[in-house]
Tab-separated table of C-alpha atoms in Angstrom:
chain	number	residue	atom	x	y	z
A	50	UNK	CA	68.756	-121.111	32.084
A	51	UNK	CA	67.762	-121.502	35.725
A	52	UNK	CA	68.424	-119.043	38.532
A	53	UNK	CA	67.938	-119.468	42.272
A	54	UNK	CA	66.876	-116.445	44.324
A	55	UNK	CA	64.878	-115.377	47.321
A	56	UNK	CA	62.010	-112.972	46.762
A	57	UNK	CA	58.865	-111.335	48.069
A	58	UNK	CA	55.632	-111.682	46.096
A	59	UNK	CA	54.333	-108.145	45.480
A	60	UNK	CA	51.396	-108.961	43.216
A	61	UNK	CA	49.535	-111.954	41.833
A	62	UNK	CA	47.224	-112.149	38.814
A	63	UNK	CA	45.062	-115.194	38.096
A	64	UNK	CA	45.451	-116.641	34.614
A	65	UNK	CA	42.993	-119.301	33.497
A	66	UNK	CA	41.735	-121.781	36.083
A	67	UNK	CA	44.880	-122.671	37.995
A	68	UNK	CA	47.785	-120.457	36.919
A	69	UNK	CA	48.937	-117.093	38.157
A	70	UNK	CA	51.527	-114.539	37.161
A	71	UNK	CA	53.397	-113.135	40.136
A	72	UNK	CA	55.579	-110.058	40.506
A	73	UNK	CA	58.566	-110.675	42.779
A	74	UNK	CA	61.084	-108.331	44.396
A	75	UNK	CA	64.417	-110.138	44.478
A	76	UNK	CA	67.892	-108.993	45.613
A	77	UNK	CA	69.716	-110.390	42.572
A	78	UNK	CA	67.262	-109.653	39.745
A	79	UNK	CA	65.292	-106.664	40.994
A	80	UNK	CA	61.557	-106.753	40.245
A	81	UNK	CA	60.585	-109.585	37.879
A	82	UNK	CA	57.409	-111.240	36.623
A	83	UNK	CA	57.079	-115.017	36.620
A	84	UNK	CA	54.439	-117.530	35.593
A	85	UNK	CA	53.531	-119.987	38.335
A	86	UNK	CA	51.733	-122.761	36.477
A	87	UNK	CA	49.140	-124.703	38.472
A	88	UNK	CA	49.915	-122.691	41.613
A	89	UNK	CA	46.241	-122.046	42.403
A	90	UNK	CA	45.605	-125.743	42.930
A	91	UNK	CA	45.542	-126.509	46.661
A	92	UNK	CA	47.740	-129.577	46.183
A	93	UNK	CA	50.336	-127.706	44.140
A	94	UNK	CA	53.809	-127.438	45.653
A	95	UNK	CA	53.753	-123.802	44.543
A	96	UNK	CA	50.437	-122.897	46.197
A	97	UNK	CA	51.722	-121.308	49.428
A	98	UNK	CA	55.123	-120.105	48.287
A	99	UNK	CA	53.725	-118.010	45.418
A	100	UNK	CA	50.987	-116.360	47.494
A	101	UNK	CA	50.726	-112.610	47.968
A	102	UNK	CA	53.304	-111.170	50.420
A	103	UNK	CA	55.050	-114.535	50.829
A	104	UNK	CA	58.822	-114.424	51.142
A	105	UNK	CA	60.121	-117.541	49.429
A	106	UNK	CA	63.082	-119.272	47.839
A	107	UNK	CA	62.523	-119.548	44.095
A	108	UNK	CA	64.054	-121.499	41.265
A	109	UNK	CA	63.220	-119.625	38.076
A	110	UNK	CA	63.810	-120.422	34.429
A	111	UNK	CA	63.969	-117.569	31.942
A	112	UNK	CA	61.667	-117.283	28.957
A	113	UNK	CA	61.559	-114.729	26.152
A	114	UNK	CA	59.797	-111.971	28.100
A	115	UNK	CA	59.598	-113.169	31.696
A	116	UNK	CA	60.395	-116.033	34.039
A	117	UNK	CA	58.713	-119.300	34.979
A	118	UNK	CA	58.595	-120.639	38.534
A	119	UNK	CA	60.055	-124.161	38.561
A	120	UNK	CA	60.234	-124.564	42.328
A	121	UNK	CA	59.379	-122.442	45.360
A	122	UNK	CA	59.657	-122.918	49.109
A	123	UNK	CA	58.238	-120.616	51.771
A	124	UNK	CA	60.707	-118.788	54.011
A	125	UNK	CA	58.277	-116.419	55.764
A	126	UNK	CA	54.533	-115.808	55.750
A	127	UNK	CA	53.277	-112.618	57.392
A	128	UNK	CA	50.048	-114.037	58.786
A	129	UNK	CA	49.140	-110.959	60.815
A	130	UNK	CA	48.801	-108.744	57.743
A	131	UNK	CA	45.549	-110.345	56.595
A	132	UNK	CA	43.987	-110.027	60.057
A	133	UNK	CA	42.833	-106.469	59.352
A	134	UNK	CA	41.704	-104.457	56.335
A	135	UNK	CA	44.178	-101.742	57.322
A	136	UNK	CA	47.032	-104.242	57.285
A	137	UNK	CA	46.214	-105.575	53.839
A	138	UNK	CA	45.650	-102.065	52.485
A	139	UNK	CA	48.999	-100.790	53.796
A	140	UNK	CA	50.880	-103.869	52.571
A	141	UNK	CA	49.347	-103.413	49.109
A	142	UNK	CA	50.355	-99.750	49.079
A	143	UNK	CA	53.935	-100.523	50.063
A	144	UNK	CA	54.092	-103.232	47.406
A	145	UNK	CA	52.857	-100.775	44.769
A	146	UNK	CA	55.573	-98.288	45.725
A	147	UNK	CA	58.180	-101.060	45.410
A	148	UNK	CA	56.895	-101.924	41.939
A	149	UNK	CA	56.899	-98.277	40.903
A	150	UNK	CA	60.476	-97.785	42.091
A	151	UNK	CA	61.472	-101.071	40.392
A	152	UNK	CA	64.873	-101.180	42.088
A	153	UNK	CA	67.735	-102.885	40.285
A	154	UNK	CA	70.651	-104.606	42.030
A	155	UNK	CA	72.393	-103.694	44.290
A	156	UNK	CA	69.688	-101.274	45.518
A	157	UNK	CA	67.093	-104.059	45.255
A	158	UNK	CA	68.627	-105.876	48.222
A	159	UNK	CA	68.238	-102.875	50.539
A	160	UNK	CA	64.710	-102.210	49.278
A	161	UNK	CA	63.759	-105.843	49.882
A	162	UNK	CA	65.115	-105.783	53.443
A	163	UNK	CA	63.224	-102.555	54.167
A	164	UNK	CA	59.949	-103.952	52.882
A	165	UNK	CA	60.374	-107.252	54.737
A	166	UNK	CA	61.045	-105.376	57.991
A	167	UNK	CA	57.998	-103.155	57.496
A	168	UNK	CA	55.775	-106.147	56.718
A	169	UNK	CA	57.048	-107.914	59.825
A	170	UNK	CA	56.249	-104.884	61.999
A	171	UNK	CA	52.854	-104.614	60.339
A	172	UNK	CA	52.138	-108.308	60.873
A	173	UNK	CA	53.119	-108.069	64.545
A	174	UNK	CA	51.175	-104.801	64.976
A	175	UNK	CA	54.238	-103.306	66.615
A	176	UNK	CA	53.581	-99.741	65.426
A	177	UNK	CA	50.614	-97.655	64.226
A	178	UNK	CA	49.842	-98.089	60.525
A	179	UNK	CA	50.417	-94.389	59.886
A	180	UNK	CA	53.906	-94.600	61.384
A	181	UNK	CA	54.861	-97.639	59.296
A	182	UNK	CA	53.419	-95.927	56.223
A	183	UNK	CA	55.610	-92.845	56.731
A	184	UNK	CA	58.691	-94.925	57.522
A	185	UNK	CA	58.319	-96.959	54.358
A	186	UNK	CA	57.480	-93.989	52.119
A	187	UNK	CA	60.450	-91.871	53.186
A	188	UNK	CA	63.007	-94.646	53.563
A	189	UNK	CA	62.118	-96.308	50.249
A	190	UNK	CA	62.495	-93.011	48.388
A	191	UNK	CA	65.736	-92.278	50.245
A	192	UNK	CA	67.164	-95.637	49.145
A	193	UNK	CA	66.043	-94.883	45.586
A	194	UNK	CA	68.052	-91.645	45.570
A	195	UNK	CA	65.243	-89.219	46.393
A	196	UNK	CA	66.224	-88.286	49.946
A	197	UNK	CA	65.004	-84.806	50.885
A	198	UNK	CA	67.491	-82.250	52.210
A	199	UNK	CA	66.607	-82.564	55.903
A	200	UNK	CA	69.676	-81.024	57.568
A	201	UNK	CA	68.674	-77.364	57.883
A	202	UNK	CA	66.551	-74.540	56.488
A	203	UNK	CA	67.667	-73.921	52.913
A	204	UNK	CA	66.941	-70.230	53.358
A	205	UNK	CA	68.808	-69.251	56.530
A	206	UNK	CA	70.493	-72.411	57.800
A	207	UNK	CA	68.362	-72.745	60.949
A	208	UNK	CA	68.475	-76.326	62.265
A	209	UNK	CA	65.599	-76.573	64.732
A	210	UNK	CA	63.184	-74.639	66.918
A	211	UNK	CA	59.551	-74.186	65.953
A	212	UNK	CA	57.740	-75.448	62.891
A	213	UNK	CA	59.284	-76.117	59.472
A	214	UNK	CA	58.037	-76.590	55.908
A	215	UNK	CA	59.168	-79.447	53.667
A	216	UNK	CA	58.664	-78.689	49.995
A	217	UNK	CA	57.396	-82.022	48.574
A	218	UNK	CA	58.655	-81.207	45.062
A	219	UNK	CA	62.003	-79.500	45.704
A	220	UNK	CA	62.683	-81.651	48.779
A	221	UNK	CA	64.147	-78.847	50.883
A	222	UNK	CA	63.320	-77.500	54.346
A	223	UNK	CA	62.292	-73.976	55.262
A	224	UNK	CA	61.935	-72.632	58.799
A	225	UNK	CA	58.675	-70.886	59.662
A	226	UNK	CA	60.092	-67.428	58.906
A	227	UNK	CA	61.547	-68.415	55.534
A	228	UNK	CA	58.411	-70.386	54.682
A	229	UNK	CA	56.328	-67.262	55.366
A	230	UNK	CA	58.530	-65.239	53.005
A	231	UNK	CA	58.006	-67.903	50.334
A	232	UNK	CA	54.256	-67.916	51.075
A	233	UNK	CA	54.186	-71.451	52.426
A	234	UNK	CA	52.548	-72.663	55.619
A	235	UNK	CA	54.669	-74.889	57.900
A	236	UNK	CA	53.703	-78.556	57.618
A	237	UNK	CA	56.019	-80.144	60.226
A	238	UNK	CA	56.004	-79.583	63.965
A	239	UNK	CA	59.162	-80.284	65.987
A	240	UNK	CA	58.297	-83.948	66.587
A	241	UNK	CA	57.538	-84.600	62.917
A	242	UNK	CA	60.778	-82.863	61.865
A	243	UNK	CA	62.802	-85.077	64.220
A	244	UNK	CA	61.078	-88.195	62.856
A	245	UNK	CA	61.659	-87.092	59.256
A	246	UNK	CA	65.396	-86.764	59.899
A	247	UNK	CA	65.501	-90.031	61.806
A	248	UNK	CA	63.811	-92.026	59.025
A	249	UNK	CA	66.080	-90.618	56.322
A	250	UNK	CA	69.376	-90.802	58.230
A	251	UNK	CA	69.224	-93.542	60.909
A	252	UNK	CA	71.052	-96.832	60.457
A	253	UNK	CA	68.844	-99.804	59.625
A	254	UNK	CA	68.741	-101.349	63.089
A	255	UNK	CA	67.489	-98.086	64.641
A	256	UNK	CA	65.006	-97.168	61.906
A	257	UNK	CA	61.852	-97.993	63.869
A	258	UNK	CA	63.042	-96.739	67.262
A	259	UNK	CA	61.116	-93.535	67.761
A	260	UNK	CA	57.705	-92.488	69.053
A	261	UNK	CA	55.444	-89.634	68.020
A	262	UNK	CA	52.408	-87.822	69.367
A	263	UNK	CA	49.219	-88.178	67.338
A	264	UNK	CA	49.475	-84.630	65.996
A	265	UNK	CA	53.126	-85.053	64.958
A	266	UNK	CA	52.322	-88.388	63.318
A	267	UNK	CA	49.516	-86.802	61.289
A	268	UNK	CA	51.928	-84.095	60.076
A	269	UNK	CA	54.580	-86.652	59.167
A	270	UNK	CA	52.137	-88.984	57.416
A	271	UNK	CA	50.667	-86.173	55.338
A	272	UNK	CA	54.083	-84.811	54.306
A	273	UNK	CA	55.586	-88.216	53.495
A	274	UNK	CA	52.570	-89.045	51.335
A	275	UNK	CA	52.852	-85.739	49.455
A	276	UNK	CA	56.551	-86.417	48.923
A	277	UNK	CA	55.889	-89.861	47.429
A	278	UNK	CA	53.191	-88.575	45.082
A	279	UNK	CA	55.387	-85.689	43.933
A	280	UNK	CA	58.256	-87.998	42.999
A	281	UNK	CA	56.305	-90.926	41.562
A	282	UNK	CA	54.290	-88.328	39.634
A	283	UNK	CA	50.926	-90.057	39.611
A	284	UNK	CA	48.186	-91.306	41.902
A	285	UNK	CA	48.086	-94.874	43.178
A	286	UNK	CA	44.887	-96.867	43.573
A	287	UNK	CA	46.193	-98.657	46.645
A	288	UNK	CA	46.749	-95.309	48.395
A	289	UNK	CA	43.226	-94.144	47.608
A	290	UNK	CA	41.850	-97.275	49.260
A	291	UNK	CA	44.270	-97.094	52.188
A	292	UNK	CA	43.126	-93.579	53.008
A	293	UNK	CA	39.512	-94.725	53.215
A	294	UNK	CA	40.330	-97.344	55.882
A	295	UNK	CA	42.785	-95.222	57.886
A	296	UNK	CA	40.303	-92.352	58.406
């Protein structure tokens, strides 16, 4: 049986001399693995379309355990990503999160659009890497059903004013006073708190429309990373490498 779908290549593994197995995020099938036979040959019709971070149209046939790529045509290549080590490292990290979340339809469509938008912004260098990292981390987990409770302090109901603490495990906010009672140190300044709420709650077309000071961005990046690790429940190699190039 054949199926036609669009998809983003999240990972590629070389098999033998000319084949590769690719992992694709698709809106209709979720995350799937597919064998792309002969795709490493320069003259292959599959060479470009099955490359890492390529967004392509695929015709897949189903096998016993995974799919085979029959045809593929490039829709978008994010050339700017490979221009810097930071870009490739961040793209790899975002792809690993997508594979870990393994969204199924209909969520897969929203996750794919989010990742494509982030890769486009990364390719165009429209925003700092740390900002794109935090946007993707928090929005991807929100779409997956892990949105933190960002509306008010869970202790006293305070909405804003001063620093707050986001518990990365429980996912709730505490104002500075309530955080002190619970023996936590605030980890979000006012700018980072605003950005946290914006990322989780804004409509898609306004997702990227905010700016942050360097100090607020550092707070947000640290908290969003802690939140991802707490909910995915294990370390990720791509994050370890990303942190070495973002320092």
